[in-house]
PDB file of C-alpha atoms in Angstrom:
ATOM      1  CA  VAL A 227    -133.036  41.656  32.401  1.00 97.00           C
ATOM      2  CA  SER A 228    -132.760  40.535  36.003  1.00 97.00           C
ATOM      3  CA  ALA A 229    -129.287  40.263  37.480  1.00 95.00           C
ATOM      4  CA  VAL A 230    -130.297  40.029  41.143  1.00 94.00           C
ATOM      5  CA  PRO A 231    -128.531  37.224  43.038  1.00 91.00           C
ATOM      6  CA  GLY A 232    -130.395  35.346  45.742  1.00 92.00           C
ATOM      7  CA  ARG A 233    -127.786  35.944  48.439  1.00 92.00           C
ATOM      8  CA  GLY A 234    -127.822  37.574  51.834  1.00 93.00           C
ATOM      9  CA  ASP A 235    -131.085  39.398  52.510  1.00 94.00           C
ATOM     10  CA  MET A 236    -132.282  38.509  48.994  1.00 95.00           C
ATOM     11  CA  LEU A 237    -132.116  34.732  49.541  1.00 96.00           C
ATOM     12  CA  GLY A 238    -135.575  33.304  48.977  1.00 97.00           C
ATOM     13  CA  LYS A 239    -136.915  36.587  47.586  1.00 98.00           C
ATOM     14  CA  VAL A 240    -135.651  36.609  44.001  1.00 98.00           C
ATOM     15  CA  ARG A 241    -137.740  33.714  42.710  1.00 98.00           C
ATOM     16  CA  PRO A 242    -141.056  35.155  43.998  1.00 98.00           C
ATOM     17  CA  ALA A 243    -140.064  38.581  42.650  1.00 98.00           C
ATOM     18  CA  ILE A 244    -139.431  37.120  39.173  1.00 98.00           C
ATOM     19  CA  GLN A 245    -142.764  35.272  39.336  1.00 97.00           C
ATOM     20  CA  GLN A 246    -144.529  38.507  40.277  1.00 97.00           C
ATOM     21  CA  LEU A 247    -142.749  40.425  37.518  1.00 97.00           C
ATOM     22  CA  LEU A 248    -143.797  37.840  34.936  1.00 96.00           C
ATOM     23  CA  SER A 249    -147.403  38.033  36.142  1.00 96.00           C
ATOM     24  CA  VAL A 250    -147.638  41.754  35.330  1.00 97.00           C
ATOM     25  CA  LEU A 251    -145.493  42.032  32.187  1.00 96.00           C
ATOM     26  CA  PRO A 252    -147.270  41.807  28.837  1.00 96.00           C
ATOM     27  CA  GLY A 253    -146.863  38.350  27.307  1.00 95.00           C
ATOM     28  CA  ASP A 254    -144.847  39.660  24.364  1.00 96.00           C
ATOM     29  CA  VAL A 255    -142.080  41.098  26.570  1.00 97.00           C
ATOM     30  CA  ARG A 256    -138.944  38.952  26.531  1.00 98.00           C
ATOM     31  CA  ILE A 257    -137.213  38.508  29.874  1.00 98.00           C
ATOM     32  CA  GLY A 258    -133.581  37.700  30.531  1.00 98.00           C
ATOM     33  CA  ILE A 259    -132.216  36.234  33.748  1.00 98.00           C
ATOM     34  CA  ILE A 260    -128.582  36.228  34.824  1.00 97.00           C
ATOM     35  CA  GLY A 261    -128.285  33.110  36.944  1.00 97.00           C
ATOM     36  CA  GLY A 262    -125.208  31.357  38.222  1.00 95.00           C
ATOM     37  CA  ALA A 263    -122.846  28.618  37.186  1.00 97.00           C
ATOM     38  CA  GLY A 264    -124.426  26.055  39.518  1.00 97.00           C
ATOM     39  CA  GLY A 265    -127.214  25.062  37.150  1.00 97.00           C
ATOM     40  CA  SER A 266    -124.978  24.574  34.132  1.00 98.00           C
ATOM     41  CA  LEU A 267    -123.727  21.108  33.272  1.00 98.00           C
ATOM     42  CA  VAL A 268    -120.134  19.933  33.726  1.00 96.00           C
ATOM     43  CA  ALA A 269    -120.377  17.862  30.527  1.00 95.00           C
ATOM     44  CA  PRO A 270    -123.016  17.124  27.892  1.00 96.00           C
ATOM     45  CA  GLY A 271    -125.842  15.202  29.556  1.00 95.00           C
ATOM     46  CA  GLY A 272    -124.875  16.247  33.092  1.00 89.00           C
ATOM     47  CA  PRO A 273    -124.298  16.335  35.978  1.00 97.00           C
ATOM     48  CA  ARG A 274    -124.898  19.924  37.034  1.00 98.00           C
ATOM     49  CA  VAL A 275    -122.082  21.985  38.527  1.00 98.00           C
ATOM     50  CA  ILE A 276    -124.024  22.271  41.818  1.00 98.00           C
ATOM     51  CA  ASP A 277    -123.970  18.461  42.097  1.00 97.00           C
ATOM     52  CA  SER A 278    -120.224  18.177  41.432  1.00 95.00           C
ATOM     53  CA  GLY A 279    -118.240  19.432  44.413  1.00 91.00           C
ATOM     54  CA  PHE A 280    -119.947  22.831  44.518  1.00 95.00           C
ATOM     55  CA  PRO A 281    -119.188  24.811  47.728  1.00 94.00           C
ATOM     56  CA  ASP A 282    -121.957  24.338  50.302  1.00 96.00           C
ATOM     57  CA  GLU A 283    -122.048  28.039  51.210  1.00 94.00           C
ATOM     58  CA  PHE A 284    -123.190  28.940  47.676  1.00 94.00           C
ATOM     59  CA  LYS A 285    -125.731  26.140  47.217  1.00 97.00           C
ATOM     60  CA  PRO A 286    -128.833  28.020  48.491  1.00 97.00           C
ATOM     61  CA  GLU A 287    -128.160  30.922  46.114  1.00 96.00           C
ATOM     62  CA  ALA A 288    -127.459  28.538  43.236  1.00 97.00           C
ATOM     63  CA  GLN A 289    -130.599  26.521  43.946  1.00 98.00           C
ATOM     64  CA  GLU A 290    -132.761  29.634  43.838  1.00 98.00           C
ATOM     65  CA  ALA A 291    -131.393  30.468  40.379  1.00 98.00           C
ATOM     66  CA  ILE A 292    -131.965  26.859  39.276  1.00 98.00           C
ATOM     67  CA  ASP A 293    -135.557  27.082  40.526  1.00 98.00           C
ATOM     68  CA  ILE A 294    -136.097  30.251  38.457  1.00 98.00           C
ATOM     69  CA  LEU A 295    -134.729  28.460  35.384  1.00 98.00           C
ATOM     70  CA  GLU A 296    -137.029  25.496  36.004  1.00 98.00           C
ATOM     71  CA  ASP A 297    -140.011  27.862  36.361  1.00 98.00           C
ATOM     72  CA  LEU A 298    -139.163  29.385  32.968  1.00 98.00           C
ATOM     73  CA  GLN A 299    -138.732  25.962  31.372  1.00 98.00           C
ATOM     74  CA  ALA A 300    -142.108  24.823  32.747  1.00 97.00           C
ATOM     75  CA  ASP A 301    -143.945  27.937  31.559  1.00 96.00           C
ATOM     76  CA  SER A 302    -146.434  27.136  28.808  1.00 94.00           C
ATOM     77  CA  SER A 303    -147.500  30.712  28.048  1.00 94.00           C
ATOM     78  CA  GLY A 304    -145.169  31.032  25.063  1.00 95.00           C
ATOM     79  CA  ARG A 305    -143.352  34.035  26.585  1.00 97.00           C
ATOM     80  CA  ASP A 306    -139.835  34.363  25.240  1.00 98.00           C
ATOM     81  CA  TRP A 307    -136.992  34.301  27.735  1.00 98.00           C
ATOM     82  CA  PHE A 308    -133.307  33.579  28.051  1.00 98.00           C
ATOM     83  CA  PHE A 309    -131.252  32.480  31.034  1.00 98.00           C
ATOM     84  CA  VAL A 310    -127.495  33.014  31.240  1.00 98.00           C
ATOM     85  CA  HIS A 311    -125.130  30.867  33.312  1.00 98.00           C
ATOM     86  CA  PRO A 312    -121.959  32.939  33.790  1.00 97.00           C
ATOM     87  CA  ALA A 313    -118.607  31.248  34.254  1.00 96.00           C
ATOM     88  CA  GLY A 314    -117.848  29.722  37.646  1.00 93.00           C
ATOM     89  CA  GLY A 315    -115.233  32.369  38.416  1.00 90.00           C
ATOM     90  CA  PHE A 316    -117.613  35.268  37.801  1.00 92.00           C
ATOM     91  CA  GLY A 317    -118.461  37.617  40.647  1.00 80.00           C
ATOM     92  CA  ALA A 318    -117.734  40.845  42.467  1.00 74.00           C
ATOM     93  CA  TRP A 319    -114.673  39.191  44.037  1.00 72.00           C
ATOM     94  CA  ASN A 320    -113.240  38.737  40.535  1.00 76.00           C
ATOM     95  CA  PRO A 321    -114.322  41.662  38.321  1.00 79.00           C
ATOM     96  CA  GLY A 322    -111.739  40.931  35.630  1.00 86.00           C
ATOM     97  CA  GLU A 323    -111.064  43.169  32.668  1.00 90.00           C
ATOM     98  CA  ARG A 324    -112.950  43.580  29.436  1.00 93.00           C
ATOM     99  CA  THR A 325    -111.407  41.519  26.662  1.00 93.00           C
ATOM    100  CA  GLY A 326    -114.096  42.047  24.036  1.00 91.00           C
ATOM    101  CA  LYS A 327    -114.555  38.314  23.589  1.00 94.00           C
ATOM    102  CA  TYR A 328    -116.406  35.390  25.113  1.00 97.00           C
ATOM    103  CA  ARG A 329    -117.559  31.881  24.221  1.00 97.00           C
ATOM    104  CA  THR A 330    -120.941  30.278  24.743  1.00 97.00           C
ATOM    105  CA  GLY A 331    -121.374  26.651  25.697  1.00 94.00           C
ATOM    106  CA  GLY A 332    -125.045  25.797  25.492  1.00 95.00           C
ATOM    107  CA  ASP A 333    -125.909  23.921  28.704  1.00 97.00           C
ATOM    108  CA  VAL A 334    -122.262  23.092  29.541  1.00 98.00           C
ATOM    109  CA  ILE A 335    -120.097  25.420  31.643  1.00 98.00           C
ATOM    110  CA  VAL A 336    -117.433  27.182  29.568  1.00 98.00           C
ATOM    111  CA  THR A 337    -113.881  26.377  30.660  1.00 96.00           C
ATOM    112  CA  ASP A 338    -110.447  27.124  29.283  1.00 95.00           C
ATOM    113  CA  ALA A 339    -107.737  24.586  28.381  1.00 94.00           C
ATOM    114  CA  ASP A 340    -106.817  24.270  32.078  1.00 95.00           C
ATOM    115  CA  GLY A 341    -110.417  23.591  33.130  1.00 93.00           C
ATOM    116  CA  GLU A 342    -110.833  27.069  34.644  1.00 94.00           C
ATOM    117  CA  SER A 343    -114.051  29.009  34.177  1.00 95.00           C
ATOM    118  CA  PHE A 344    -113.948  32.804  34.158  1.00 96.00           C
ATOM    119  CA  ILE A 345    -115.540  35.876  32.595  1.00 96.00           C
ATOM    120  CA  SER A 346    -115.391  39.563  33.502  1.00 95.00           C
ATOM    121  CA  GLY A 347    -118.502  41.556  34.271  1.00 94.00           C
ATOM    122  CA  ALA A 348    -117.891  43.700  31.194  1.00 94.00           C
ATOM    123  CA  ASP A 349    -117.651  40.697  28.868  1.00 96.00           C
ATOM    124  CA  LEU A 350    -120.709  39.077  30.447  1.00 96.00           C
ATOM    125  CA  ALA A 351    -122.596  42.319  29.792  1.00 96.00           C
ATOM    126  CA  VAL A 352    -121.550  42.187  26.125  1.00 96.00           C
ATOM    127  CA  ALA A 353    -122.808  38.592  25.878  1.00 98.00           C
ATOM    128  CA  VAL A 354    -126.167  39.639  27.353  1.00 98.00           C
ATOM    129  CA  LEU A 355    -126.465  42.624  25.015  1.00 97.00           C
ATOM    130  CA  ASP A 356    -125.564  40.432  22.050  1.00 98.00           C
ATOM    131  CA  GLU A 357    -128.377  38.046  23.038  1.00 98.00           C
ATOM    132  CA  ILE A 358    -130.836  40.925  23.330  1.00 98.00           C
ATOM    133  CA  GLU A 359    -129.862  42.431  19.988  1.00 98.00           C
ATOM    134  CA  ASN A 360    -129.530  39.121  18.121  1.00 98.00           C
ATOM    135  CA  PRO A 361    -131.500  36.390  19.928  1.00 98.00           C
ATOM    136  CA  GLN A 362    -129.842  32.997  19.650  1.00 97.00           C
ATOM    137  CA  HIS A 363    -131.408  31.325  22.701  1.00 98.00           C
ATOM    138  CA  VAL A 364    -135.167  31.640  22.333  1.00 97.00           C
ATOM    139  CA  ARG A 365    -136.851  30.207  25.429  1.00 98.00           C
ATOM    140  CA  GLY A 366    -133.512  28.745  26.389  1.00 98.00           C
ATOM    141  CA  ARG A 367    -130.416  28.970  28.487  1.00 98.00           C
ATOM    142  CA  PHE A 368    -126.772  29.307  27.656  1.00 98.00           C
ATOM    143  CA  THR A 369    -123.420  29.437  29.386  1.00 98.00           C
ATOM    144  CA  VAL A 370    -120.793  32.077  28.816  1.00 98.00           C
ATOM    145  CA  GLY A 371    -117.084  32.336  29.635  1.00 97.00           C
ATOM    146  CA  TYR A 372    -113.636  32.594  28.084  1.00 94.00           C
TER     147      TYR A 372
END
């Protein structure tokens, strides 16, 4: 599982690193990528979060994660993978507390009744472990939040 964000000194380096990793891993090894909210959809059928008032300062990082997702989607090797879009309010600036629950939203960002999108690092980790232990998104992506 890769949870490396393409920000700061890592901007522009994560995508090539994932490509290199995939080139040396055996084909039967499943890979998981923790991306960002930017590539998830705001509603069924689009548009993406990044195209809907997304802050400019986060767009390069979000685009790198989107590019990794598109690389996985274009891969014809048959390798299994999953890509997780955390909630929009996920990050080190908002660690949150473990609640022991989460919701998944397919391609659409998970929001609460007020339209807010959050998840703690601990609950995101549980969602990732649940996907590893009981795969529900074979060669696919999913969103996660409260």
